[in-house]
């Protein structure tokens, strides 16, 4: 009858994080599909995979995000299609968290500059663009020092402020320079 000759679970990964539920796991399933009487079409393969996913969903009680890859090969003169299904649920959850956090940074009313270890600007948020008058393209790759003015009478942050290789935290007043040359003050 059916197209599915075998379904083999070939990998189970349980995340090591303490925040993951005890029952949370990622499954990799290898399907072998074969029809002795007719050519396997994409529609028939998709329908067989959908049945497997529905079975997983019914048994696990959750919707499963998957990656589906198929390969066709010859076995003793018979054309066999091997289908690999990989659970992407954790990956999608992590991507959604990164997306939410990036929106928080972008929409923050506080100016944010991210520089690499060489001190070159890699990211600025909208608040900094509004305060400084620069465009994002004008700042990317520039030295972060471009935005700072050394106050004549106030203590200045050390050069390594914001450097991920350092464990230093500095709080104080920063005098910054707008694109038009005027100064503005921000508090860090």
Short mmCIF file of N, CA and C in Angstrom, two decimals:
data_model
loop_
_atom_site.label_atom_id
_atom_site.label_comp_id
_atom_site.label_asym_id
_atom_site.label_seq_id
_atom_site.Cartn_x
_atom_site.Cartn_y
_atom_site.Cartn_z
N UNK A 1 0.51 -1.16 0.00
CA UNK A 1 0.00 0.00 0.00
C UNK A 1 0.59 1.33 0.00
N UNK A 2 1.09 1.80 1.14
CA UNK A 2 1.50 3.20 1.24
C UNK A 2 2.89 3.44 0.67
N UNK A 3 3.23 4.69 0.55
CA UNK A 3 4.54 5.09 0.01
C UNK A 3 5.67 4.90 1.02
N UNK A 4 5.37 4.95 2.28
CA UNK A 4 6.42 4.94 3.31
C UNK A 4 6.90 3.51 3.53
N UNK A 5 8.14 3.24 3.09
CA UNK A 5 8.74 1.91 3.29
C UNK A 5 9.35 1.80 4.68
N UNK A 6 9.96 2.89 5.13
CA UNK A 6 10.52 2.89 6.49
C UNK A 6 10.58 4.33 6.99
N UNK A 7 10.50 4.44 8.30
CA UNK A 7 10.66 5.73 8.98
C UNK A 7 11.58 5.45 10.16
N UNK A 8 12.78 5.98 10.09
CA UNK A 8 13.78 5.72 11.13
C UNK A 8 14.13 7.00 11.86
N UNK A 9 14.01 6.94 13.16
CA UNK A 9 14.46 8.03 14.00
C UNK A 9 15.97 7.87 14.11
N UNK A 10 16.74 8.85 13.58
CA UNK A 10 18.19 8.68 13.60
C UNK A 10 18.90 9.69 14.49
N UNK A 11 18.17 10.60 15.10
CA UNK A 11 18.82 11.52 16.03
C UNK A 11 17.79 12.10 16.97
N UNK A 12 18.11 12.10 18.24
CA UNK A 12 17.30 12.78 19.25
C UNK A 12 18.25 13.64 20.05
N UNK A 13 17.94 14.91 20.12
CA UNK A 13 18.78 15.85 20.85
C UNK A 13 17.96 16.47 21.96
N UNK A 14 18.46 16.39 23.16
CA UNK A 14 17.82 17.04 24.30
C UNK A 14 18.69 18.23 24.69
N UNK A 15 18.15 19.44 24.63
CA UNK A 15 18.97 20.62 24.95
C UNK A 15 19.48 20.57 26.38
N UNK A 16 20.73 20.99 26.59
CA UNK A 16 21.31 20.95 27.93
C UNK A 16 20.84 22.07 28.83
N UNK A 17 20.17 23.08 28.27
CA UNK A 17 19.83 24.25 29.08
C UNK A 17 18.83 23.91 30.16
N UNK A 18 19.01 24.53 31.31
CA UNK A 18 18.11 24.29 32.44
C UNK A 18 16.72 24.86 32.17
N UNK A 19 16.63 25.82 31.27
CA UNK A 19 15.33 26.44 30.99
C UNK A 19 14.47 25.57 30.08
N UNK A 20 15.08 24.60 29.40
CA UNK A 20 14.31 23.74 28.49
C UNK A 20 13.47 22.77 29.31
N UNK A 21 12.28 22.51 28.84
CA UNK A 21 11.40 21.57 29.51
C UNK A 21 12.04 20.19 29.46
N UNK A 22 11.78 19.37 30.48
CA UNK A 22 12.38 18.05 30.55
C UNK A 22 12.01 17.20 29.35
N UNK A 23 10.83 17.40 28.78
CA UNK A 23 10.39 16.59 27.65
C UNK A 23 10.76 17.20 26.31
N UNK A 24 11.39 18.36 26.30
CA UNK A 24 11.71 19.04 25.05
C UNK A 24 12.85 18.32 24.35
N UNK A 25 12.68 18.08 23.04
CA UNK A 25 13.71 17.41 22.28
C UNK A 25 13.57 17.73 20.80
N UNK A 26 14.65 17.54 20.09
CA UNK A 26 14.67 17.72 18.65
C UNK A 26 14.81 16.35 18.02
N UNK A 27 13.97 16.03 17.05
CA UNK A 27 13.96 14.73 16.42
C UNK A 27 14.39 14.84 14.96
N UNK A 28 15.16 13.87 14.50
CA UNK A 28 15.50 13.77 13.07
C UNK A 28 15.00 12.42 12.59
N UNK A 29 14.19 12.42 11.55
CA UNK A 29 13.56 11.20 11.04
C UNK A 29 13.97 11.01 9.58
N UNK A 30 14.37 9.80 9.22
CA UNK A 30 14.68 9.48 7.83
C UNK A 30 13.54 8.62 7.28
N UNK A 31 12.92 9.10 6.21
CA UNK A 31 11.83 8.37 5.55
C UNK A 31 12.35 7.78 4.26
N UNK A 32 11.96 6.56 3.97
CA UNK A 32 12.20 5.98 2.66
C UNK A 32 10.85 5.73 2.03
N UNK A 33 10.65 6.35 0.88
CA UNK A 33 9.39 6.25 0.15
C UNK A 33 9.61 5.44 -1.12
N UNK A 34 8.66 4.58 -1.44
CA UNK A 34 8.78 3.77 -2.63
C UNK A 34 7.40 3.38 -3.11
N UNK A 35 7.21 3.43 -4.42
CA UNK A 35 5.97 2.94 -5.03
C UNK A 35 6.39 2.07 -6.20
N UNK A 36 6.07 0.79 -6.15
CA UNK A 36 6.45 -0.15 -7.20
C UNK A 36 5.68 0.09 -8.49
N UNK A 37 4.52 0.75 -8.40
CA UNK A 37 3.63 0.86 -9.56
C UNK A 37 3.62 2.22 -10.23
N UNK A 38 4.03 3.28 -9.55
CA UNK A 38 3.90 4.62 -10.13
C UNK A 38 5.08 5.50 -9.73
N UNK A 39 5.29 6.54 -10.50
CA UNK A 39 6.35 7.50 -10.23
C UNK A 39 5.97 8.35 -9.02
N UNK A 40 6.93 8.58 -8.18
CA UNK A 40 6.69 9.45 -7.03
C UNK A 40 6.75 10.90 -7.49
N UNK A 41 5.67 11.62 -7.29
CA UNK A 41 5.63 13.04 -7.64
C UNK A 41 5.83 13.88 -6.38
N UNK A 42 6.15 15.14 -6.58
CA UNK A 42 6.31 16.04 -5.43
C UNK A 42 5.05 16.07 -4.59
N UNK A 43 3.89 16.06 -5.24
CA UNK A 43 2.62 16.12 -4.51
C UNK A 43 2.45 14.89 -3.63
N UNK A 44 2.79 13.70 -4.15
CA UNK A 44 2.64 12.47 -3.37
C UNK A 44 3.64 12.44 -2.21
N UNK A 45 4.86 12.91 -2.48
CA UNK A 45 5.88 12.96 -1.42
C UNK A 45 5.43 13.93 -0.32
N UNK A 46 4.97 15.13 -0.73
CA UNK A 46 4.50 16.12 0.25
C UNK A 46 3.36 15.57 1.09
N UNK A 47 2.45 14.83 0.46
CA UNK A 47 1.31 14.26 1.20
C UNK A 47 1.80 13.22 2.21
N UNK A 48 2.78 12.39 1.83
CA UNK A 48 3.31 11.39 2.75
C UNK A 48 4.02 12.07 3.93
N UNK A 49 4.80 13.10 3.64
CA UNK A 49 5.48 13.84 4.71
C UNK A 49 4.46 14.50 5.63
N UNK A 50 3.40 15.06 5.06
CA UNK A 50 2.36 15.69 5.87
C UNK A 50 1.72 14.67 6.81
N UNK A 51 1.53 13.44 6.34
CA UNK A 51 0.96 12.39 7.21
C UNK A 51 1.91 12.08 8.37
N UNK A 52 3.21 12.01 8.08
CA UNK A 52 4.19 11.76 9.15
C UNK A 52 4.17 12.90 10.16
N UNK A 53 4.15 14.14 9.68
CA UNK A 53 4.13 15.29 10.59
C UNK A 53 2.86 15.31 11.43
N UNK A 54 1.74 14.98 10.82
CA UNK A 54 0.48 14.94 11.57
C UNK A 54 0.54 13.86 12.64
N UNK A 55 1.15 12.73 12.32
CA UNK A 55 1.31 11.66 13.32
C UNK A 55 2.18 12.15 14.47
N UNK A 56 3.30 12.81 14.14
CA UNK A 56 4.16 13.37 15.19
C UNK A 56 3.40 14.38 16.04
N UNK A 57 2.65 15.25 15.38
CA UNK A 57 1.90 16.27 16.11
C UNK A 57 0.86 15.63 17.01
N UNK A 58 0.19 14.62 16.52
CA UNK A 58 -0.82 13.94 17.33
C UNK A 58 -0.19 13.26 18.53
N UNK A 59 0.94 12.61 18.30
CA UNK A 59 1.59 11.89 19.41
C UNK A 59 2.27 12.83 20.39
N UNK A 60 2.86 13.93 19.88
CA UNK A 60 3.56 14.86 20.76
C UNK A 60 2.64 15.94 21.31
N UNK A 61 1.52 16.18 20.64
CA UNK A 61 0.58 17.20 21.09
C UNK A 61 1.01 18.62 20.77
N UNK A 62 1.94 18.80 19.85
CA UNK A 62 2.41 20.14 19.49
C UNK A 62 2.62 20.23 17.99
N UNK A 63 2.58 21.44 17.47
CA UNK A 63 2.93 21.69 16.09
C UNK A 63 4.45 21.67 15.98
N UNK A 64 4.97 20.97 14.99
CA UNK A 64 6.40 20.80 14.85
C UNK A 64 6.87 21.55 13.60
N UNK A 65 7.80 22.51 13.77
CA UNK A 65 8.44 23.19 12.64
C UNK A 65 9.56 22.29 12.14
N UNK A 66 9.58 22.00 10.83
CA UNK A 66 10.57 21.07 10.32
C UNK A 66 11.27 21.60 9.08
N UNK A 67 12.44 21.03 8.82
CA UNK A 67 13.15 21.20 7.56
C UNK A 67 13.03 19.86 6.85
N UNK A 68 12.70 19.88 5.59
CA UNK A 68 12.49 18.67 4.81
C UNK A 68 13.46 18.64 3.65
N UNK A 69 14.25 17.55 3.55
CA UNK A 69 15.20 17.39 2.46
C UNK A 69 15.01 15.99 1.90
N UNK A 70 14.93 15.87 0.56
CA UNK A 70 14.78 14.54 -0.04
C UNK A 70 15.89 14.29 -1.05
N UNK A 71 16.27 13.03 -1.17
CA UNK A 71 17.28 12.59 -2.13
C UNK A 71 16.75 11.37 -2.86
N UNK A 72 17.02 11.31 -4.13
CA UNK A 72 16.60 10.17 -4.94
C UNK A 72 17.83 9.36 -5.30
N UNK A 73 17.74 8.02 -5.17
CA UNK A 73 18.85 7.17 -5.54
C UNK A 73 18.34 5.80 -5.97
N UNK A 74 19.21 5.04 -6.61
CA UNK A 74 18.86 3.74 -7.14
C UNK A 74 19.32 2.65 -6.17
N UNK A 75 18.41 1.72 -5.82
CA UNK A 75 18.75 0.59 -4.98
C UNK A 75 18.35 -0.67 -5.75
N UNK A 76 19.34 -1.40 -6.22
CA UNK A 76 19.11 -2.65 -6.96
C UNK A 76 18.10 -2.46 -8.09
N UNK A 77 18.28 -1.36 -8.82
CA UNK A 77 17.40 -1.10 -9.96
C UNK A 77 16.08 -0.45 -9.62
N UNK A 78 15.85 -0.14 -8.35
CA UNK A 78 14.60 0.50 -7.93
C UNK A 78 14.91 1.92 -7.48
N UNK A 79 14.16 2.87 -8.01
CA UNK A 79 14.35 4.27 -7.63
C UNK A 79 13.72 4.51 -6.26
N UNK A 80 14.55 4.93 -5.30
CA UNK A 80 14.09 5.18 -3.92
C UNK A 80 14.32 6.65 -3.61
N UNK A 81 13.37 7.25 -2.91
CA UNK A 81 13.53 8.63 -2.45
C UNK A 81 13.66 8.60 -0.94
N UNK A 82 14.77 9.15 -0.46
CA UNK A 82 15.00 9.24 0.98
C UNK A 82 14.64 10.65 1.42
N UNK A 83 13.84 10.77 2.45
CA UNK A 83 13.41 12.07 2.96
C UNK A 83 13.93 12.24 4.38
N UNK A 84 14.58 13.34 4.64
CA UNK A 84 15.05 13.65 5.99
C UNK A 84 14.22 14.81 6.52
N UNK A 85 13.72 14.65 7.72
CA UNK A 85 12.92 15.67 8.37
C UNK A 85 13.63 16.04 9.66
N UNK A 86 13.90 17.34 9.85
CA UNK A 86 14.58 17.80 11.05
C UNK A 86 13.69 18.81 11.78
N UNK A 87 13.53 18.60 13.06
CA UNK A 87 12.71 19.48 13.90
C UNK A 87 13.43 20.81 14.06
N UNK A 88 12.76 21.91 13.69
CA UNK A 88 13.36 23.25 13.79
C UNK A 88 12.70 24.09 14.87
N UNK A 89 11.91 23.49 15.74
CA UNK A 89 11.15 24.24 16.74
C UNK A 89 12.06 25.11 17.60
N UNK A 90 13.12 24.53 18.15
CA UNK A 90 14.02 25.32 19.01
C UNK A 90 14.70 26.43 18.23
N UNK A 91 15.13 26.13 17.01
CA UNK A 91 15.78 27.15 16.18
C UNK A 91 14.83 28.30 15.91
N UNK A 92 13.58 28.01 15.59
CA UNK A 92 12.60 29.07 15.33
C UNK A 92 12.34 29.89 16.59
N UNK A 93 12.27 29.24 17.75
CA UNK A 93 12.07 29.97 19.01
C UNK A 93 13.25 30.90 19.28
N UNK A 94 14.46 30.42 19.06
CA UNK A 94 15.65 31.25 19.27
C UNK A 94 15.67 32.42 18.29
N UNK A 95 15.30 32.19 17.04
CA UNK A 95 15.24 33.27 16.05
C UNK A 95 14.22 34.32 16.44
N UNK A 96 13.07 33.89 16.96
CA UNK A 96 12.04 34.83 17.38
C UNK A 96 12.52 35.67 18.56
N UNK A 97 13.24 35.07 19.51
CA UNK A 97 13.79 35.81 20.64
C UNK A 97 14.80 36.86 20.16
N UNK A 98 15.69 36.48 19.26
CA UNK A 98 16.66 37.43 18.72
C UNK A 98 15.94 38.57 18.01
N UNK A 99 14.90 38.25 17.26
CA UNK A 99 14.14 39.28 16.54
C UNK A 99 13.48 40.26 17.53
N UNK A 100 12.88 39.73 18.61
CA UNK A 100 12.25 40.60 19.61
C UNK A 100 13.28 41.49 20.29
N UNK A 101 14.43 40.91 20.66
CA UNK A 101 15.47 41.71 21.32
C UNK A 101 16.03 42.77 20.39
N UNK A 102 16.18 42.46 19.11
CA UNK A 102 16.70 43.47 18.18
C UNK A 102 15.70 44.61 18.00
N UNK A 103 14.40 44.31 18.05
CA UNK A 103 13.39 45.38 17.98
C UNK A 103 13.46 46.27 19.22
N UNK A 104 13.70 45.66 20.39
CA UNK A 104 13.83 46.45 21.62
C UNK A 104 15.00 47.41 21.51
N UNK A 105 16.14 46.94 21.03
CA UNK A 105 17.32 47.78 20.87
C UNK A 105 17.06 48.89 19.86
N UNK A 106 16.47 48.54 18.73
CA UNK A 106 16.22 49.53 17.67
C UNK A 106 15.23 50.59 18.13
N UNK A 107 14.23 50.20 18.92
CA UNK A 107 13.18 51.15 19.33
C UNK A 107 13.48 51.84 20.65
N UNK A 108 14.61 51.55 21.26
CA UNK A 108 14.96 52.17 22.53
C UNK A 108 15.09 53.69 22.37
N UNK A 109 14.62 54.47 23.35
CA UNK A 109 14.80 55.92 23.29
C UNK A 109 16.22 56.35 23.65
N UNK A 110 17.04 55.40 24.09
CA UNK A 110 18.42 55.66 24.48
C UNK A 110 19.33 55.37 23.28
N UNK A 111 20.30 56.24 23.04
CA UNK A 111 21.25 56.02 21.95
C UNK A 111 22.08 54.78 22.21
N UNK A 112 22.20 53.93 21.21
CA UNK A 112 22.99 52.70 21.33
C UNK A 112 23.94 52.62 20.15
N UNK A 113 25.23 52.40 20.48
CA UNK A 113 26.27 52.19 19.49
C UNK A 113 26.94 50.88 19.83
N UNK A 114 27.10 50.02 18.84
CA UNK A 114 27.85 48.77 19.02
C UNK A 114 29.06 48.84 18.10
N UNK A 115 30.23 48.64 18.73
CA UNK A 115 31.49 48.68 17.97
C UNK A 115 32.19 47.34 18.13
N UNK A 116 32.99 46.98 17.15
CA UNK A 116 33.77 45.74 17.24
C UNK A 116 35.01 45.97 18.11
N UNK A 117 35.84 44.95 18.23
CA UNK A 117 37.02 45.06 19.09
C UNK A 117 38.02 46.10 18.60
N UNK A 118 37.96 46.43 17.32
CA UNK A 118 38.85 47.46 16.77
C UNK A 118 38.28 48.86 16.98
N UNK A 119 37.10 48.97 17.61
CA UNK A 119 36.49 50.26 17.86
C UNK A 119 35.71 50.82 16.68
N UNK A 120 35.45 49.99 15.67
CA UNK A 120 34.70 50.44 14.49
C UNK A 120 33.21 50.18 14.70
N UNK A 121 32.41 51.15 14.33
CA UNK A 121 30.96 51.06 14.53
C UNK A 121 30.37 49.99 13.62
N UNK A 122 29.61 49.09 14.25
CA UNK A 122 28.92 48.03 13.51
C UNK A 122 27.41 48.21 13.55
N UNK A 123 26.89 48.92 14.55
CA UNK A 123 25.45 49.11 14.66
C UNK A 123 25.17 50.40 15.43
N UNK A 124 24.16 51.12 15.00
CA UNK A 124 23.63 52.26 15.75
C UNK A 124 22.11 52.17 15.67
N UNK A 125 21.43 52.56 16.75
CA UNK A 125 19.97 52.51 16.70
C UNK A 125 19.40 53.85 16.23
N UNK A 126 18.09 53.88 16.07
CA UNK A 126 17.41 55.06 15.54
C UNK A 126 17.57 56.27 16.46
N UNK A 127 17.59 56.04 17.78
CA UNK A 127 17.74 57.16 18.72
C UNK A 127 19.08 57.88 18.49
N UNK A 128 20.14 57.13 18.27
CA UNK A 128 21.44 57.77 18.03
C UNK A 128 21.41 58.54 16.71
N UNK A 129 20.79 57.98 15.70
CA UNK A 129 20.72 58.68 14.41
C UNK A 129 19.97 60.00 14.57
N UNK A 130 18.89 60.00 15.35
CA UNK A 130 18.13 61.23 15.58
C UNK A 130 18.93 62.26 16.35
N UNK A 131 19.69 61.81 17.36
CA UNK A 131 20.49 62.73 18.17
C UNK A 131 21.69 63.29 17.42
N UNK A 132 22.32 62.44 16.62
CA UNK A 132 23.59 62.83 16.00
C UNK A 132 23.43 63.50 14.64
N UNK A 133 22.35 63.22 13.95
CA UNK A 133 22.18 63.78 12.61
C UNK A 133 22.88 62.99 11.52
N UNK A 134 23.62 61.95 11.89
CA UNK A 134 24.27 61.09 10.91
C UNK A 134 23.26 60.08 10.36
N UNK A 135 23.55 59.54 9.19
CA UNK A 135 22.79 58.41 8.68
C UNK A 135 23.54 57.14 9.09
N UNK A 136 22.85 56.04 9.06
CA UNK A 136 23.47 54.77 9.41
C UNK A 136 24.66 54.48 8.50
N UNK A 137 24.51 54.71 7.20
CA UNK A 137 25.59 54.45 6.25
C UNK A 137 26.83 55.31 6.53
N UNK A 138 26.63 56.53 7.00
CA UNK A 138 27.77 57.41 7.31
C UNK A 138 28.56 56.93 8.52
N UNK A 139 27.92 56.19 9.42
CA UNK A 139 28.59 55.76 10.65
C UNK A 139 29.19 54.35 10.57
N UNK A 140 28.62 53.48 9.74
CA UNK A 140 29.10 52.10 9.69
C UNK A 140 30.58 52.05 9.31
N UNK A 141 31.36 51.33 10.13
CA UNK A 141 32.78 51.16 9.87
C UNK A 141 33.65 52.30 10.37
N UNK A 142 33.04 53.39 10.82
CA UNK A 142 33.81 54.53 11.33
C UNK A 142 34.25 54.24 12.77
N UNK A 143 35.32 54.91 13.24
CA UNK A 143 35.71 54.74 14.64
C UNK A 143 34.64 55.34 15.56
N UNK A 144 34.33 54.62 16.63
CA UNK A 144 33.32 55.10 17.58
C UNK A 144 33.70 56.45 18.17
N UNK A 145 34.99 56.75 18.22
CA UNK A 145 35.47 58.03 18.76
C UNK A 145 34.95 59.22 17.94
N UNK A 146 34.52 58.96 16.71
CA UNK A 146 33.97 60.02 15.86
C UNK A 146 32.82 60.75 16.55
N UNK A 147 32.08 60.05 17.40
CA UNK A 147 30.90 60.62 18.04
C UNK A 147 31.21 61.30 19.37
N UNK A 148 32.44 61.19 19.88
CA UNK A 148 32.75 61.72 21.21
C UNK A 148 33.56 63.00 21.14
N UNK A 149 33.25 63.90 22.07
CA UNK A 149 34.02 65.12 22.28
C UNK A 149 34.60 65.01 23.67
N UNK A 150 35.87 65.22 23.82
CA UNK A 150 36.49 65.15 25.15
C UNK A 150 36.10 66.38 25.95
N UNK A 151 35.36 66.20 27.05
CA UNK A 151 35.00 67.35 27.89
C UNK A 151 36.25 67.96 28.53
N UNK A 152 36.35 69.28 28.52
CA UNK A 152 37.56 69.91 29.06
C UNK A 152 37.72 69.75 30.56
N UNK A 153 36.62 69.67 31.32
CA UNK A 153 36.76 69.68 32.78
C UNK A 153 36.12 68.47 33.46
N UNK A 154 35.55 67.53 32.71
CA UNK A 154 34.89 66.37 33.33
C UNK A 154 35.70 65.11 33.05
N UNK A 155 35.62 64.15 33.98
CA UNK A 155 36.33 62.90 33.73
C UNK A 155 35.74 62.22 32.49
N UNK A 156 36.60 61.65 31.68
CA UNK A 156 36.14 60.99 30.46
C UNK A 156 36.17 59.49 30.65
N UNK A 157 35.33 58.79 29.91
CA UNK A 157 35.38 57.32 30.01
C UNK A 157 36.68 56.82 29.43
N UNK A 158 37.19 55.72 29.94
CA UNK A 158 38.41 55.17 29.36
C UNK A 158 38.12 54.70 27.93
N UNK A 159 39.19 54.52 27.15
CA UNK A 159 39.02 54.12 25.76
C UNK A 159 38.37 52.75 25.62
N UNK A 160 38.43 51.92 26.65
CA UNK A 160 37.90 50.58 26.52
C UNK A 160 36.43 50.47 26.93
N UNK A 161 35.74 51.58 27.18
CA UNK A 161 34.31 51.51 27.53
C UNK A 161 33.56 50.89 26.37
N UNK A 162 32.76 49.90 26.69
CA UNK A 162 31.98 49.23 25.67
C UNK A 162 32.74 48.15 24.93
N UNK A 163 33.99 47.92 25.32
CA UNK A 163 34.78 46.89 24.68
C UNK A 163 34.44 45.55 25.32
N UNK A 164 33.90 44.60 24.55
CA UNK A 164 33.50 43.33 25.15
C UNK A 164 34.67 42.54 25.74
N UNK A 165 35.89 42.85 25.33
CA UNK A 165 37.04 42.14 25.87
C UNK A 165 37.38 42.64 27.28
N UNK A 166 36.80 43.75 27.70
CA UNK A 166 37.05 44.31 29.02
C UNK A 166 35.82 44.13 29.91
N UNK A 167 36.05 44.05 31.20
CA UNK A 167 34.94 43.93 32.14
C UNK A 167 34.64 45.27 32.81
N UNK A 168 34.97 46.36 32.15
CA UNK A 168 34.79 47.65 32.77
C UNK A 168 33.40 48.22 32.48
N UNK A 169 32.86 48.90 33.47
CA UNK A 169 31.59 49.61 33.30
C UNK A 169 31.85 51.03 33.73
N UNK A 170 31.48 51.97 32.90
CA UNK A 170 31.67 53.38 33.21
C UNK A 170 30.31 54.05 33.16
N UNK A 171 30.04 54.90 34.11
CA UNK A 171 28.81 55.70 34.12
C UNK A 171 29.20 57.15 34.21
N UNK A 172 28.53 57.96 33.45
CA UNK A 172 28.83 59.37 33.49
C UNK A 172 28.21 60.12 32.33
N UNK A 173 28.69 61.32 32.16
CA UNK A 173 28.18 62.22 31.12
C UNK A 173 29.10 62.14 29.90
N UNK A 174 28.48 61.97 28.74
CA UNK A 174 29.24 61.97 27.50
C UNK A 174 28.84 63.17 26.66
N UNK A 175 29.83 63.88 26.24
CA UNK A 175 29.57 64.96 25.28
C UNK A 175 29.86 64.40 23.91
N UNK A 176 28.86 64.49 23.07
CA UNK A 176 28.98 63.90 21.73
C UNK A 176 28.90 64.99 20.68
N UNK A 177 29.34 64.62 19.51
CA UNK A 177 29.41 65.56 18.41
C UNK A 177 28.42 65.16 17.32
N UNK A 178 27.56 66.12 16.95
CA UNK A 178 26.62 65.89 15.85
C UNK A 178 27.34 66.04 14.52
N UNK A 179 26.68 65.61 13.48
CA UNK A 179 27.24 65.72 12.15
C UNK A 179 27.51 67.17 11.77
N UNK A 180 26.65 68.10 12.24
CA UNK A 180 26.82 69.52 11.90
C UNK A 180 27.89 70.21 12.74
N UNK A 181 28.55 69.44 13.65
CA UNK A 181 29.62 70.00 14.47
C UNK A 181 29.18 70.47 15.85
N UNK A 182 27.87 70.56 16.09
CA UNK A 182 27.40 70.99 17.41
C UNK A 182 27.51 69.84 18.41
N UNK A 183 27.58 70.21 19.67
CA UNK A 183 27.71 69.20 20.74
C UNK A 183 26.38 68.94 21.39
N UNK A 184 26.24 67.74 21.91
CA UNK A 184 25.08 67.39 22.73
C UNK A 184 25.55 66.45 23.83
N UNK A 185 24.78 66.42 24.91
CA UNK A 185 25.18 65.63 26.08
C UNK A 185 24.25 64.44 26.24
N UNK A 186 24.86 63.30 26.55
CA UNK A 186 24.09 62.10 26.86
C UNK A 186 24.65 61.52 28.14
N UNK A 187 23.84 60.73 28.83
CA UNK A 187 24.24 60.13 30.09
C UNK A 187 24.32 58.63 29.92
N UNK A 188 25.41 58.07 30.36
CA UNK A 188 25.62 56.62 30.22
C UNK A 188 25.67 56.00 31.61
#
